[in-house]
mmCIF file of C-alpha atoms and ligand atoms in Angstrom:
data_model
loop_
_atom_site.group_PDB
_atom_site.id
_atom_site.type_symbol
_atom_site.label_atom_id
_atom_site.label_comp_id
_atom_site.label_asym_id
_atom_site.label_seq_id
_atom_site.Cartn_x
_atom_site.Cartn_y
_atom_site.Cartn_z
ATOM 1 C CA MET A 1 19.139 28.702 -0.803
ATOM 2 C CA SER A 2 15.866 26.792 -1.126
ATOM 3 C CA VAL A 3 14.142 27.020 -4.503
ATOM 4 C CA ASN A 4 10.698 26.985 -2.938
ATOM 5 C CA LYS A 5 11.163 29.099 0.211
ATOM 6 C CA ASP A 6 8.804 31.954 -0.683
ATOM 7 C CA ILE A 7 6.665 30.083 -3.139
ATOM 8 C CA LYS A 8 2.856 30.055 -2.823
ATOM 9 C CA ARG A 9 2.277 26.788 -4.694
ATOM 10 C CA ILE A 10 4.875 24.176 -5.613
ATOM 11 C CA THR A 11 4.538 23.116 -9.253
ATOM 12 C CA THR A 12 6.135 20.456 -11.404
ATOM 13 C CA HIS A 13 8.508 23.218 -12.598
ATOM 14 C CA THR A 14 9.580 23.940 -9.005
ATOM 15 C CA ILE A 15 10.309 20.239 -8.572
ATOM 16 C CA GLN A 16 12.466 20.188 -11.692
ATOM 17 C CA LYS A 17 14.311 23.357 -10.600
ATOM 18 C CA MET A 18 15.064 21.657 -7.292
ATOM 19 C CA LYS A 19 16.969 18.918 -9.103
ATOM 20 C CA ALA A 20 18.844 21.493 -11.193
ATOM 21 C CA ASN A 21 19.829 23.309 -7.969
ATOM 22 C CA GLY A 22 20.818 20.111 -6.160
ATOM 23 C CA GLU A 23 18.017 20.506 -3.602
ATOM 24 C CA LYS A 24 16.484 17.233 -2.410
ATOM 25 C CA ILE A 25 12.740 16.664 -2.821
ATOM 26 C CA ALA A 26 10.634 15.355 0.092
ATOM 27 C CA MET A 27 7.449 13.463 -0.771
ATOM 28 C CA LEU A 28 5.007 11.640 1.525
ATOM 29 C CA THR A 29 1.746 9.865 0.908
ATOM 30 C CA SER A 30 -1.509 11.122 2.354
ATOM 31 C CA TYR A 31 -5.105 10.083 1.867
ATOM 32 C CA ASP A 32 -7.315 12.430 3.885
ATOM 33 C CA TYR A 33 -7.949 16.112 4.617
ATOM 34 C CA SER A 34 -6.578 16.312 8.186
ATOM 35 C CA PHE A 35 -3.226 14.623 7.579
ATOM 36 C CA ALA A 36 -2.790 16.425 4.252
ATOM 37 C CA LYS A 37 -3.265 19.769 6.069
ATOM 38 C CA LEU A 38 -0.732 18.767 8.733
ATOM 39 C CA ILE A 39 1.894 17.483 6.322
ATOM 40 C CA ASP A 40 1.461 20.436 3.967
ATOM 41 C CA SER A 41 1.837 22.943 6.840
ATOM 42 C CA ALA A 42 4.988 21.112 7.947
ATOM 43 C CA GLY A 43 6.517 21.988 4.557
ATOM 44 C CA ILE A 44 6.398 18.828 2.425
ATOM 45 C CA ASP A 45 7.167 19.391 -1.285
ATOM 46 C CA ILE A 46 4.838 16.747 -2.754
ATOM 47 C CA ILE A 47 1.897 14.759 -1.398
ATOM 48 C CA LEU A 48 1.277 11.530 -3.235
ATOM 49 C CA VAL A 49 -2.263 10.213 -2.941
ATOM 50 C CA GLY A 50 -0.905 6.717 -3.371
ATOM 51 C CA ASP A 51 -2.889 3.622 -4.220
ATOM 52 C CA SER A 52 -1.233 2.338 -1.022
ATOM 53 C CA ALA A 53 -4.532 3.700 0.369
ATOM 54 C CA SER A 54 -5.749 0.235 -0.603
ATOM 55 C CA ASN A 55 -3.415 -1.199 2.091
ATOM 56 C CA VAL A 56 -3.275 1.405 4.839
ATOM 57 C CA MET A 57 -6.755 2.932 4.596
ATOM 58 C CA ALA A 58 -8.854 -0.008 3.405
ATOM 59 C CA GLY A 59 -6.887 -2.958 4.840
ATOM 60 C CA HIS A 60 -6.419 -4.846 1.570
ATOM 61 C CA GLU A 61 -3.360 -7.054 1.122
ATOM 62 C CA THR A 62 -2.436 -5.480 -2.244
ATOM 63 C CA THR A 63 -3.023 -2.231 -4.114
ATOM 64 C CA LEU A 64 -5.138 -3.965 -6.758
ATOM 65 C CA PRO A 65 -8.648 -3.662 -5.286
ATOM 66 C CA ILE A 66 -8.824 0.137 -4.917
ATOM 67 C CA THR A 67 -11.112 1.751 -7.502
ATOM 68 C CA LEU A 68 -10.925 5.003 -9.440
ATOM 69 C CA ASP A 69 -13.932 6.343 -7.488
ATOM 70 C CA GLN A 70 -12.203 5.557 -4.185
ATOM 71 C CA MET A 71 -8.956 7.236 -5.333
ATOM 72 C CA ILE A 72 -10.981 10.292 -6.358
ATOM 73 C CA TYR A 73 -12.608 10.443 -2.905
ATOM 74 C CA HIS A 74 -9.183 10.318 -1.179
ATOM 75 C CA ALA A 75 -7.588 12.797 -3.592
ATOM 76 C CA ALA A 76 -10.381 15.380 -3.310
ATOM 77 C CA SER A 77 -10.050 15.235 0.508
ATOM 78 C CA VAL A 78 -6.269 15.726 0.299
ATOM 79 C CA VAL A 79 -6.555 18.655 -2.117
ATOM 80 C CA ARG A 80 -8.912 20.458 0.328
ATOM 81 C CA GLY A 81 -6.188 20.233 2.998
ATOM 82 C CA ALA A 82 -3.046 20.906 0.941
ATOM 83 C CA LYS A 83 -2.569 24.585 0.162
ATOM 84 C CA ARG A 84 1.097 24.766 -0.842
ATOM 85 C CA CYS A 85 2.513 21.419 -1.953
ATOM 86 C CA LEU A 86 2.138 19.657 -5.287
ATOM 87 C CA VAL A 87 -0.537 16.934 -5.153
ATOM 88 C CA VAL A 88 0.034 13.843 -7.321
ATOM 89 C CA VAL A 89 -2.570 11.073 -7.592
ATOM 90 C CA ASP A 90 -1.975 7.418 -8.449
ATOM 91 C CA LEU A 91 -3.965 5.991 -11.337
ATOM 92 C CA PRO A 92 -5.250 2.757 -9.779
ATOM 93 C CA PHE A 93 -4.952 -0.726 -11.239
ATOM 94 C CA GLY A 94 -7.473 -1.196 -14.045
ATOM 95 C CA ALA A 95 -7.854 2.524 -14.778
ATOM 96 C CA TYR A 96 -5.148 2.807 -17.456
ATOM 97 C CA GLN A 97 -3.796 -0.579 -18.543
ATOM 98 C CA GLY A 98 -6.545 -1.253 -21.123
ATOM 99 C CA ASN A 99 -5.612 1.435 -23.634
ATOM 100 C CA SER A 100 -4.466 5.042 -23.822
ATOM 101 C CA LYS A 101 -8.022 6.374 -24.241
ATOM 102 C CA GLU A 102 -9.049 4.711 -20.987
ATOM 103 C CA ALA A 103 -5.915 6.124 -19.337
ATOM 104 C CA LEU A 104 -6.805 9.627 -20.500
ATOM 105 C CA ASN A 105 -10.460 9.283 -19.429
ATOM 106 C CA SER A 106 -9.405 8.146 -15.931
ATOM 107 C CA THR A 107 -6.948 11.037 -15.722
ATOM 108 C CA ILE A 108 -9.569 13.565 -16.799
ATOM 109 C CA ARG A 109 -11.908 12.320 -14.053
ATOM 110 C CA ILE A 110 -9.106 12.694 -11.468
ATOM 111 C CA MET A 111 -8.199 16.205 -12.609
ATOM 112 C CA LYS A 112 -11.815 17.441 -12.861
ATOM 113 C CA GLU A 113 -13.198 15.827 -9.710
ATOM 114 C CA THR A 114 -10.271 16.323 -7.293
ATOM 115 C CA GLY A 115 -8.379 19.491 -8.227
ATOM 116 C CA ALA A 116 -5.071 17.582 -8.040
ATOM 117 C CA HIS A 117 -2.067 18.699 -10.096
ATOM 118 C CA ALA A 118 -0.602 15.540 -11.659
ATOM 119 C CA VAL A 119 -1.001 11.772 -11.931
ATOM 120 C CA LYS A 120 1.394 8.882 -11.405
ATOM 121 C CA LEU A 121 1.279 5.525 -13.134
ATOM 122 C CA GLU A 122 3.382 2.381 -12.993
ATOM 123 C CA GLY A 123 5.442 0.945 -15.859
ATOM 124 C CA GLY A 124 7.737 1.822 -18.761
ATOM 125 C CA GLU A 125 7.500 0.900 -22.418
ATOM 126 C CA GLU A 126 4.189 -0.975 -21.888
ATOM 127 C CA VAL A 127 2.355 2.220 -20.887
ATOM 128 C CA ILE A 128 4.298 4.796 -22.911
ATOM 129 C CA GLU A 129 1.424 5.468 -25.315
ATOM 130 C CA SER A 130 -0.894 6.248 -22.381
ATOM 131 C CA ILE A 131 1.713 8.534 -20.819
ATOM 132 C CA LYS A 132 2.136 10.484 -24.075
ATOM 133 C CA ARG A 133 -1.633 10.841 -24.491
ATOM 134 C CA ILE A 134 -2.114 12.120 -20.919
ATOM 135 C CA ILE A 135 0.745 14.617 -21.276
ATOM 136 C CA SER A 136 -0.545 15.840 -24.628
ATOM 137 C CA ALA A 137 -3.837 16.612 -22.870
ATOM 138 C CA GLY A 138 -1.864 18.949 -20.591
ATOM 139 C CA VAL A 139 -1.613 16.780 -17.478
ATOM 140 C CA PRO A 140 1.810 16.245 -15.840
ATOM 141 C CA VAL A 141 2.796 12.613 -15.315
ATOM 142 C CA MET A 142 5.118 11.076 -12.716
ATOM 143 C CA GLY A 143 6.521 7.680 -13.757
ATOM 144 C CA HIS A 144 7.140 4.695 -11.456
ATOM 145 C CA LEU A 145 9.712 1.945 -12.147
ATOM 146 C CA GLY A 146 11.378 -0.865 -10.199
ATOM 147 C CA LEU A 147 9.032 -2.592 -7.796
ATOM 148 C CA THR A 148 5.607 -1.710 -9.167
ATOM 149 C CA PRO A 149 3.108 -3.103 -6.648
ATOM 150 C CA GLN A 150 0.228 -3.278 -9.144
ATOM 151 C CA SER A 151 2.213 -6.100 -10.828
ATOM 152 C CA ILE A 152 2.770 -8.052 -7.624
ATOM 153 C CA TYR A 153 1.222 -11.236 -9.008
ATOM 154 C CA LYS A 154 3.654 -11.103 -11.937
ATOM 155 C CA PHE A 155 6.678 -10.575 -9.634
ATOM 156 C CA GLY A 156 5.475 -13.012 -6.959
ATOM 157 C CA THR A 157 7.288 -11.170 -4.123
ATOM 158 C CA TYR A 158 8.016 -7.668 -2.829
ATOM 159 C CA THR A 159 11.813 -8.196 -2.942
ATOM 160 C CA VAL A 160 14.368 -5.832 -4.517
ATOM 161 C CA ARG A 161 13.956 -5.506 -8.315
ATOM 162 C CA ALA A 162 16.519 -5.121 -11.135
ATOM 163 C CA LYS A 163 19.385 -6.939 -9.397
ATOM 164 C CA GLU A 164 20.000 -8.904 -12.615
ATOM 165 C CA GLU A 165 21.625 -7.158 -15.569
ATOM 166 C CA ALA A 166 18.772 -7.707 -18.043
ATOM 167 C CA GLU A 167 16.174 -6.163 -15.716
ATOM 168 C CA ALA A 168 18.535 -3.309 -14.800
ATOM 169 C CA GLU A 169 19.100 -2.548 -18.486
ATOM 170 C CA LYS A 170 15.356 -2.561 -19.181
ATOM 171 C CA LEU A 171 14.817 -0.197 -16.245
ATOM 172 C CA GLN A 172 17.446 2.223 -17.601
ATOM 173 C CA ARG A 173 15.847 2.062 -21.058
ATOM 174 C CA ASP A 174 12.385 2.651 -19.589
ATOM 175 C CA ALA A 175 13.657 5.607 -17.537
ATOM 176 C CA ARG A 176 14.984 7.260 -20.713
ATOM 177 C CA LEU A 177 11.691 6.561 -22.528
ATOM 178 C CA LEU A 178 9.696 8.136 -19.691
ATOM 179 C CA GLU A 179 11.872 11.257 -19.752
ATOM 180 C CA GLU A 180 11.581 11.501 -23.560
ATOM 181 C CA ALA A 181 7.792 11.066 -23.323
ATOM 182 C CA GLY A 182 7.688 14.122 -21.041
ATOM 183 C CA CYS A 183 7.296 12.757 -17.480
ATOM 184 C CA PHE A 184 8.239 15.470 -14.967
ATOM 185 C CA ALA A 185 9.632 13.055 -12.346
ATOM 186 C CA LEU A 186 10.137 9.369 -11.742
ATOM 187 C CA VAL A 187 9.634 7.161 -8.684
ATOM 188 C CA LEU A 188 12.231 4.386 -8.304
ATOM 189 C CA GLU A 189 11.027 1.713 -5.895
ATOM 190 C CA LYS A 190 13.185 -0.952 -4.230
ATOM 191 C CA ILE A 191 16.131 -1.189 -6.621
ATOM 192 C CA PRO A 192 19.898 -1.287 -5.861
ATOM 193 C CA ALA A 193 21.318 2.095 -4.789
ATOM 194 C CA MET A 194 24.010 2.078 -7.504
ATOM 195 C CA LEU A 195 21.452 1.499 -10.254
ATOM 196 C CA ALA A 196 19.316 4.358 -8.869
ATOM 197 C CA LYS A 197 22.467 6.513 -8.811
ATOM 198 C CA ASN A 198 23.159 5.816 -12.503
ATOM 199 C CA VAL A 199 19.556 6.444 -13.520
ATOM 200 C CA SER A 200 19.428 9.697 -11.505
ATOM 201 C CA ALA A 201 22.690 10.938 -13.044
ATOM 202 C CA SER A 202 21.561 10.097 -16.579
ATOM 203 C CA LEU A 203 18.228 11.952 -16.417
ATOM 204 C CA HIS A 204 17.349 15.649 -16.325
ATOM 205 C CA ILE A 205 14.066 14.914 -14.519
ATOM 206 C CA PRO A 206 14.220 14.180 -10.776
ATOM 207 C CA THR A 207 14.092 10.643 -9.404
ATOM 208 C CA ILE A 208 12.259 10.052 -6.137
ATOM 209 C CA GLY A 209 13.325 6.897 -4.365
ATOM 210 C CA ILE A 210 11.701 4.485 -1.950
ATOM 211 C CA GLY A 211 14.119 1.755 -0.961
ATOM 212 C CA ALA A 212 16.386 2.983 -3.776
ATOM 213 C CA GLY A 213 19.175 4.563 -1.692
ATOM 214 C CA GLY A 214 20.516 8.024 -1.067
ATOM 215 C CA TYR A 215 21.554 9.058 -4.591
ATOM 216 C CA CYS A 216 18.004 9.750 -5.783
ATOM 217 C CA ASP A 217 16.977 13.397 -6.154
ATOM 218 C CA GLY A 218 14.244 12.935 -3.552
ATOM 219 C CA GLN A 219 12.652 10.404 -1.226
ATOM 220 C CA VAL A 220 9.129 9.163 -0.615
ATOM 221 C CA LEU A 221 7.688 7.105 2.230
ATOM 222 C CA VAL A 222 4.197 5.896 3.013
ATOM 223 C CA MET A 223 3.037 8.206 5.813
ATOM 224 C CA HIS A 224 1.539 5.396 7.912
ATOM 225 C CA ASP A 225 4.910 3.565 7.855
ATOM 226 C CA MET A 226 7.121 6.543 8.771
ATOM 227 C CA LEU A 227 4.772 7.621 11.579
ATOM 228 C CA GLY A 228 4.684 4.080 12.993
ATOM 229 C CA ILE A 229 0.934 3.598 12.531
ATOM 230 C CA THR A 230 1.573 0.340 10.670
ATOM 231 C CA SER A 231 3.959 -1.020 13.308
ATOM 232 C CA GLU A 232 4.191 -4.536 11.842
ATOM 233 C CA PHE A 233 5.731 -3.340 8.509
ATOM 234 C CA LYS A 234 9.486 -2.846 8.989
ATOM 235 C CA PRO A 235 11.470 -3.208 5.753
ATOM 236 C CA ARG A 236 15.176 -2.246 5.807
ATOM 237 C CA PHE A 237 14.592 0.964 3.825
ATOM 238 C CA LEU A 238 12.026 2.352 6.253
ATOM 239 C CA ARG A 239 12.983 4.972 8.838
ATOM 240 C CA GLN A 240 10.227 5.164 11.450
ATOM 241 C CA TYR A 241 10.150 8.720 12.847
ATOM 242 C CA LEU A 242 7.458 8.125 15.440
ATOM 243 C CA ASN A 243 5.693 5.236 17.154
ATOM 244 C CA LEU A 244 2.184 6.586 16.697
ATOM 245 C CA ASN A 245 0.776 3.130 17.308
ATOM 246 C CA GLU A 246 2.084 3.264 20.882
ATOM 247 C CA VAL A 247 1.092 6.918 21.374
ATOM 248 C CA VAL A 248 -2.488 6.398 20.161
ATOM 249 C CA SER A 249 -2.904 3.126 21.994
ATOM 250 C CA GLY A 250 -1.699 4.774 25.254
ATOM 251 C CA ALA A 251 -4.096 7.711 24.849
ATOM 252 C CA VAL A 252 -7.052 5.423 24.095
ATOM 253 C CA GLN A 253 -6.296 3.248 27.152
ATOM 254 C CA GLN A 254 -6.123 6.356 29.328
ATOM 255 C CA TYR A 255 -9.482 7.549 27.936
ATOM 256 C CA ILE A 256 -11.083 4.154 28.594
ATOM 257 C CA ASN A 257 -9.766 4.181 32.189
ATOM 258 C CA ASP A 258 -11.005 7.727 32.766
ATOM 259 C CA VAL A 259 -14.489 6.876 31.449
ATOM 260 C CA LYS A 260 -14.709 3.652 33.478
ATOM 261 C CA LYS A 261 -13.549 5.428 36.685
ATOM 262 C CA GLY A 262 -15.944 8.313 36.122
ATOM 263 C CA ALA A 263 -12.920 10.660 35.921
ATOM 264 C CA PHE A 264 -14.048 11.996 32.536
ATOM 265 C CA PRO A 265 -15.778 14.372 32.123
ATOM 266 C CA SER A 266 -14.827 16.557 35.102
ATOM 267 C CA ALA A 267 -16.838 19.487 36.446
ATOM 268 C CA THR A 268 -15.017 21.851 34.045
ATOM 269 C CA GLU A 269 -15.742 19.636 31.046
ATOM 270 C CA GLN A 270 -19.522 19.869 31.268
ATOM 271 C CA TYR A 271 -22.265 22.505 30.836
HETATM 272 O O1 KIV B 1 1.099 4.025 -3.543
HETATM 273 C C1 KIV B 1 2.133 4.466 -3.026
HETATM 274 O O2 KIV B 1 2.178 4.799 -1.835
HETATM 275 C C2 KIV B 1 3.328 4.588 -3.858
HETATM 276 C C3 KIV B 1 4.614 4.934 -3.178
HETATM 277 C C4 KIV B 1 5.114 3.797 -2.398
HETATM 278 C C5 KIV B 1 5.626 5.438 -4.135
HETATM 279 O O3 KIV B 1 3.257 4.393 -5.037
#
């Protein structure tokens, strides 16, 4: 029996109950009103307004350039379209790393100006003070460990993280710290499936994996990747449910042909 079947609005508490009941959590990214409305109506549990907007919406190579103002614009659009799911917003690079006061100020702007329900930020021990300060202000926080794309220039590559014992141990320590600090959920990105399994089993809060295998309590994908809009990005963990690139390209070519031939508009498509 689904925890959230008759629910009007999914909350962080619903998400935690889902883990307790063994019900998997489905999360997708979204960045605009129309897709948020579609995905929400389809029954998604959580929309993440990810800073991957920097890649898929703005065409940047990394997530670093996107600003707090730009994230607020995307998040406010998503919130207008999402009536039932939980909406979580990424704190962008540069909006929380300085100190915990800056982290709280950025969070307050997101909460006041977008109407979203929670924030997500990357890192463990290094950002724990910020996480505690945001939670003590009454805002739910989702953690993010493993491959943390805002640190790409430190890592040097987007390959699987925490394959070595020392990094795996740090990740497990950080996961416990995040739970103790009060995070309501935790994203695990691109780590070995068995490590994600251990972390998921050791925590009460749900883990949501991307490239972290099937033992996580939920899964997240970037919407543009799973719909096949970004057709050139095909990592092993990605399941592409649609080739929207092909569908849209076909429709646009048909439209161009119709216009060129004078077949559009027809007599019934004019006044
Ligand atoms: O920004 C994003 O889309 C994310 C997900 C990949 C988890 O952080």
